[in-house]
Amino acid sequence: MPDDLVESHKIRNDRGVIAENYHELQSLGAIDAARASMTVPGATREALLIGIYQSAEIALYNLADLLTRASADLASRDLDACVSKLLWARSFHRLQVRLSSDALRISSAWSATTPRWPLHATPAFAEFETALESFDGSLVELVDRGELDVRTTISEASLTDSAYAILHCVRIANHDARVWATNLARAVHPQPTHAPEVALASSYLRHAVHEHHLVGDTYFTQFRALHQIPELLVREINYRLELAIKAVRDGDDARAIELLDGAASLYPAIEASLPPIVDNLSTFDYHQIRENLGLTSGSHSVAMRFHLFTDLYEQFAQEVMALEDADPDRGDVSRLKHHVADLRVFIFSWRDMHLHLPRNNLGGLETKSLTGAPDAVKTVRKMRDSAAASDPTRSKARDRPAVVVGPLDGYLDGPKSSDQLLLSITGEVTQANFHDVQERLNFFSQRSSFSRPPRREV
C-alpha cells in the first residue's frame, strides 16, 4: 500500500495522527534502519562512538527545532513562550555535554593523530548552526530596537522575569554549546573515510525526528527524541550483553568484561535522557499531546522493558551467580559481579526516574493510563516493585528486602504532604481533560494491540 494511502487510513484528531503503537510513535523503524546502516561492526569501540554521535545528531535536530521556534516567539514578542523553548534547549545542551563527555571517554585509547572529519560537516550540526545564528539575530534585533534592556534586566531582574530567564538560559546554553562542540571535535570520529552523513546514517535519524508532527506549539518532537536516544543506544547494549553471556558460558571472562565495559559506558547517556522531560514537560504541555500517543506506554518498549530490563539482565545475573557457586576463585568473578550490580542499579534508577512522568502528568485518584491500567501511578510503582521482588540476585542476598520503605515514605504518603495534594489535583485535571480515556470510550474503548514479545533467549 502506498505511504500516502496508509497515512490517509490513520486515525486523527485536531492535532494530527493518533499513534497506533509504541513502535510507530517513536519511529523505531527509522531508528533500527540507522543502526542497521552502521558502517562499523557492532560490539566495537567504533560502534559505541557511532551510537553516541547518532544520539548527538538527534539532539541537534531538536535544538534546531527549538531555536527556530524560539526565534518566532521573539519576533512576535511572546517572551513567555520563548522561555519554555529555551528551558528545553538548555536541557538538550546539557544532554549534549553528557554525550560529548562519553565520546571523549570512549575514544581516549585512540591516538591523538587519528583522522577526524569536521564536526560542522554533519547534517544536524549544519541545521543547528543556522538556527542558532537566526535566534541570535532575533535577540540582537530586540536589543537594538530598545525593546529589551539587557543591562537593566541583568542588573535588577531575577528568574521570575521572562526577559531575565531568556538571557539566563542563553548564556548557560552558549557555554554548554562551547563545551560539547569542543568535546565532540576532539573525540575520535569513527570511519573518517566515510562522509559523516553516511557514517551516521543521518537521513534515517532526521526521518525519525521529523516523521510525526502535531499542529500547534507542542513539545511532541522533543518528547519523542528523548525516547529515541535511549532506544538507539540500548540496541548496542543488548547486543553486547548477549555476547557477554555467551562469553561467560565459554569461559572467556576477559571478552565478557570488555563487552560489558562498553555497554556500561552507554548507561549515563540513557539516564541523562529522562531529566529533560521531567524538568520541562508541564502537565498542560503533556495534555496537549496525550491523545496523540494513542494506546501506547513506555512499558511497550521491547528493547528496554523486555530485552534489557528482564530477559538479558536475568540471564546475565543467573550466569554470574552460577559461576560464583561453581568456581568462586575464578579470577574475574568479582568484576563480573560488579557489572551485574551496575546493571541492576542502572535499571532501577531508570525506573525511579520514569515514575516522574505519570506522577507529574497524570496524577492520582485512580487516573487511568492510555492503555487502560486503572491507576497509572500505582501501576508503574507496582511494576518497579515487582521487578525488585523477582530480581534474580536476591537469591544471593536473602537478607535484602525486595522493597524498602524509605524514612520519608510515610510522610509523603500522608495527609500533611504537599505530594498528595498535587497528585490528587493533577488526577482531577487529567480525568476532566480526558473523559474518553478515563471512561474507555470511542477510540479508547478498544484494547491495546500490544502483546508481550517472545523471550530473548541467549
Coordinates of C-alpha atoms in Angstrom, one line a residue, residues 33-245:
A33 CA 17.4 1.4 10.0
A34 CA 20.0 3.9 11.3
R35 CA 21.6 1.1 13.4
A36 CA 21.5 -1.4 10.5
S37 CA 23.2 1.1 8.3
M38 CA 26.3 1.5 10.5
T39 CA 29.5 1.2 8.6
V40 CA 31.2 -0.5 11.5
P41 CA 30.6 -3.8 13.2
G42 CA 28.5 -3.9 16.4
A43 CA 30.2 -4.6 19.8
T44 CA 33.2 -2.5 18.9
R45 CA 34.5 0.8 20.2
E46 CA 33.6 2.3 16.8
A47 CA 30.0 1.2 17.3
L48 CA 29.9 2.8 20.7
L49 CA 31.0 6.1 19.2
I50 CA 28.6 5.8 16.3
G51 CA 25.8 5.4 18.8
I52 CA 26.9 8.5 20.7
Y53 CA 27.3 10.6 17.6
Q54 CA 24.0 9.4 16.3
S55 CA 22.4 10.4 19.6
A56 CA 24.0 13.8 19.3
E57 CA 22.6 14.2 15.9
I58 CA 19.1 13.6 17.2
A59 CA 19.6 16.1 19.9
L60 CA 20.9 18.7 17.4
Y61 CA 17.9 18.3 15.2
N62 CA 15.8 19.0 18.2
L63 CA 17.9 22.0 19.2
A64 CA 17.4 23.4 15.7
D65 CA 13.7 22.9 16.1
L66 CA 13.5 24.6 19.5
L67 CA 15.7 27.6 18.5
T68 CA 13.7 28.1 15.3
R69 CA 10.5 28.3 17.3
A70 CA 12.1 30.4 19.9
S71 CA 13.1 32.9 17.2
A72 CA 9.5 33.1 16.1
D73 CA 8.5 33.8 19.7
L74 CA 10.9 36.7 19.9
A75 CA 9.6 38.0 16.6
S76 CA 6.1 38.0 18.0
R77 CA 7.3 39.4 21.3
D78 CA 6.0 36.4 23.2
L79 CA 8.7 36.2 25.8
D80 CA 6.9 33.7 28.0
A81 CA 6.6 31.2 25.2
C82 CA 10.3 31.8 24.3
V83 CA 11.3 30.9 27.9
S84 CA 9.7 27.5 27.6
K85 CA 11.6 26.7 24.3
L86 CA 14.9 27.8 25.9
L87 CA 14.4 25.7 29.0
W88 CA 14.0 22.7 26.8
A89 CA 17.0 23.8 24.7
R90 CA 19.1 24.2 27.9
S91 CA 18.3 20.6 28.8
F92 CA 19.2 19.4 25.4
H93 CA 22.5 21.2 25.6
R94 CA 23.2 19.6 28.9
L95 CA 22.4 16.2 27.4
Q96 CA 24.9 17.0 24.6
V97 CA 27.6 17.7 27.2
R98 CA 26.9 14.3 28.6
L99 CA 27.1 12.7 25.2
S100 CA 30.3 14.5 24.3
S101 CA 32.0 13.6 27.6
D102 CA 31.1 9.9 26.9
A103 CA 32.6 10.3 23.4
L104 CA 35.8 11.6 24.8
R105 CA 36.0 8.7 27.4
I106 CA 35.2 6.0 24.8
S107 CA 37.8 7.3 22.3
S108 CA 40.6 8.0 24.9
A109 CA 42.5 4.9 23.9
W110 CA 42.9 6.1 20.3
S111 CA 46.0 8.1 19.2
A112 CA 45.7 11.8 19.1
T113 CA 46.7 11.7 15.5
T114 CA 43.7 9.5 14.5
P115 CA 41.9 11.2 11.5
R116 CA 38.7 13.1 12.2
W117 CA 36.0 14.5 10.0
P118 CA 34.9 18.1 10.7
L119 CA 32.1 18.2 13.2
H120 CA 30.3 21.0 11.3
A121 CA 30.0 18.7 8.3
T122 CA 27.2 16.6 9.9
P123 CA 23.8 17.5 8.6
A124 CA 22.3 18.1 12.0
F125 CA 25.1 20.4 13.1
A126 CA 24.5 22.5 10.0
E127 CA 20.8 22.8 10.8
F128 CA 21.6 23.7 14.4
E129 CA 24.2 26.3 13.5
T130 CA 21.7 28.0 11.1
A131 CA 19.0 28.0 13.8
L132 CA 21.4 29.4 16.4
E133 CA 22.5 32.3 14.1
S134 CA 18.9 33.1 13.4
F135 CA 17.9 33.1 17.1
D136 CA 20.9 35.3 18.0
G137 CA 19.9 37.7 15.2
S138 CA 16.4 37.9 16.6
L139 CA 17.6 38.5 20.1
V140 CA 20.1 41.2 19.0
E141 CA 17.3 42.9 17.0
L142 CA 15.2 43.2 20.1
V143 CA 18.1 44.8 21.9
D144 CA 19.0 47.1 19.1
R145 CA 15.3 48.3 18.9
G146 CA 15.4 49.1 22.6
E147 CA 12.7 46.5 23.4
L148 CA 15.0 44.5 25.6
D149 CA 17.1 46.4 28.1
V150 CA 19.8 43.8 28.8
R151 CA 21.8 45.9 31.3
T152 CA 18.8 46.7 33.5
T153 CA 17.4 43.1 33.2
I154 CA 20.7 41.6 34.2
S155 CA 21.2 44.1 37.0
E156 CA 17.8 44.2 38.5
A157 CA 15.7 41.1 37.5
S158 CA 15.6 37.5 38.6
L159 CA 14.2 34.2 37.2
T160 CA 10.6 35.4 37.8
D161 CA 11.2 37.8 34.9
S162 CA 10.8 36.3 31.4
A163 CA 13.4 38.6 29.9
Y164 CA 15.9 37.6 32.5
A165 CA 15.0 33.9 32.1
I166 CA 15.7 34.2 28.4
L167 CA 19.1 35.8 28.9
H168 CA 20.0 33.3 31.7
C169 CA 19.1 30.3 29.5
V170 CA 21.0 31.8 26.6
R171 CA 24.3 32.3 28.5
I172 CA 24.1 28.8 30.0
A173 CA 23.3 27.2 26.7
N174 CA 26.1 29.1 24.9
H175 CA 28.7 27.9 27.4
D176 CA 27.5 24.3 27.3
A177 CA 27.5 24.5 23.4
R178 CA 31.1 25.6 23.5
V179 CA 31.9 22.6 25.8
W180 CA 30.1 19.9 23.8
A181 CA 31.2 21.1 20.4
T182 CA 34.8 21.1 21.5
N183 CA 34.5 17.7 23.1
L184 CA 32.9 16.2 20.0
A185 CA 35.5 17.8 17.8
R186 CA 38.3 16.4 20.0
A187 CA 36.9 12.9 20.3
V188 CA 37.7 10.3 17.7
H189 CA 35.4 10.1 14.7
P190 CA 34.9 6.5 13.7
Q191 CA 35.1 5.7 10.0
P192 CA 36.7 9.0 8.9
T193 CA 36.9 7.8 5.3
H194 CA 33.1 7.9 5.1
A195 CA 31.2 11.1 4.7
P196 CA 29.6 12.0 8.1
E197 CA 26.0 11.6 6.7
V198 CA 26.9 8.0 5.6
A199 CA 28.8 7.1 8.8
L200 CA 25.9 8.3 11.0
A201 CA 23.0 7.3 8.7
S202 CA 21.8 10.9 9.1
S203 CA 18.9 10.6 6.7
Y204 CA 17.3 7.9 8.9
L205 CA 17.9 10.0 12.0
R206 CA 16.3 13.1 10.5
H207 CA 13.4 11.0 9.4
A208 CA 13.0 9.6 12.9
V209 CA 12.9 13.2 14.4
H210 CA 10.5 14.6 11.8
E211 CA 8.3 11.7 10.8
H212 CA 5.5 12.8 13.0
H213 CA 4.4 16.4 13.7
L214 CA 1.4 17.8 15.5
V215 CA -0.4 21.0 14.8
G216 CA 0.3 23.8 17.3
D217 CA 3.1 24.8 19.7
T218 CA 3.8 21.4 21.3
Y219 CA 6.8 19.5 22.6
F220 CA 5.9 16.3 20.9
T221 CA 9.1 16.2 18.8
Q222 CA 11.2 16.6 22.0
F223 CA 9.2 14.0 23.9
R224 CA 9.8 11.5 21.1
A225 CA 13.5 12.4 20.8
L226 CA 14.2 11.7 24.5
H227 CA 12.7 8.2 23.9
Q228 CA 14.5 7.7 20.6
I229 CA 18.0 8.3 22.0
P230 CA 17.7 5.5 24.7
E231 CA 16.1 3.2 22.1
L232 CA 19.1 3.8 19.8
L233 CA 21.7 3.2 22.5
V234 CA 20.0 0.2 24.1
R235 CA 20.3 -1.8 20.9
E236 CA 24.1 -1.8 21.3
I237 CA 23.9 -2.5 25.0
N238 CA 21.6 -5.5 24.3
Y239 CA 23.9 -6.9 21.6
R240 CA 26.9 -6.6 23.9
L241 CA 25.1 -8.2 26.8
E242 CA 24.0 -11.1 24.7
L243 CA 27.6 -11.7 23.5
A244 CA 28.9 -11.3 27.1
I245 CA 26.5 -14.0 28.3

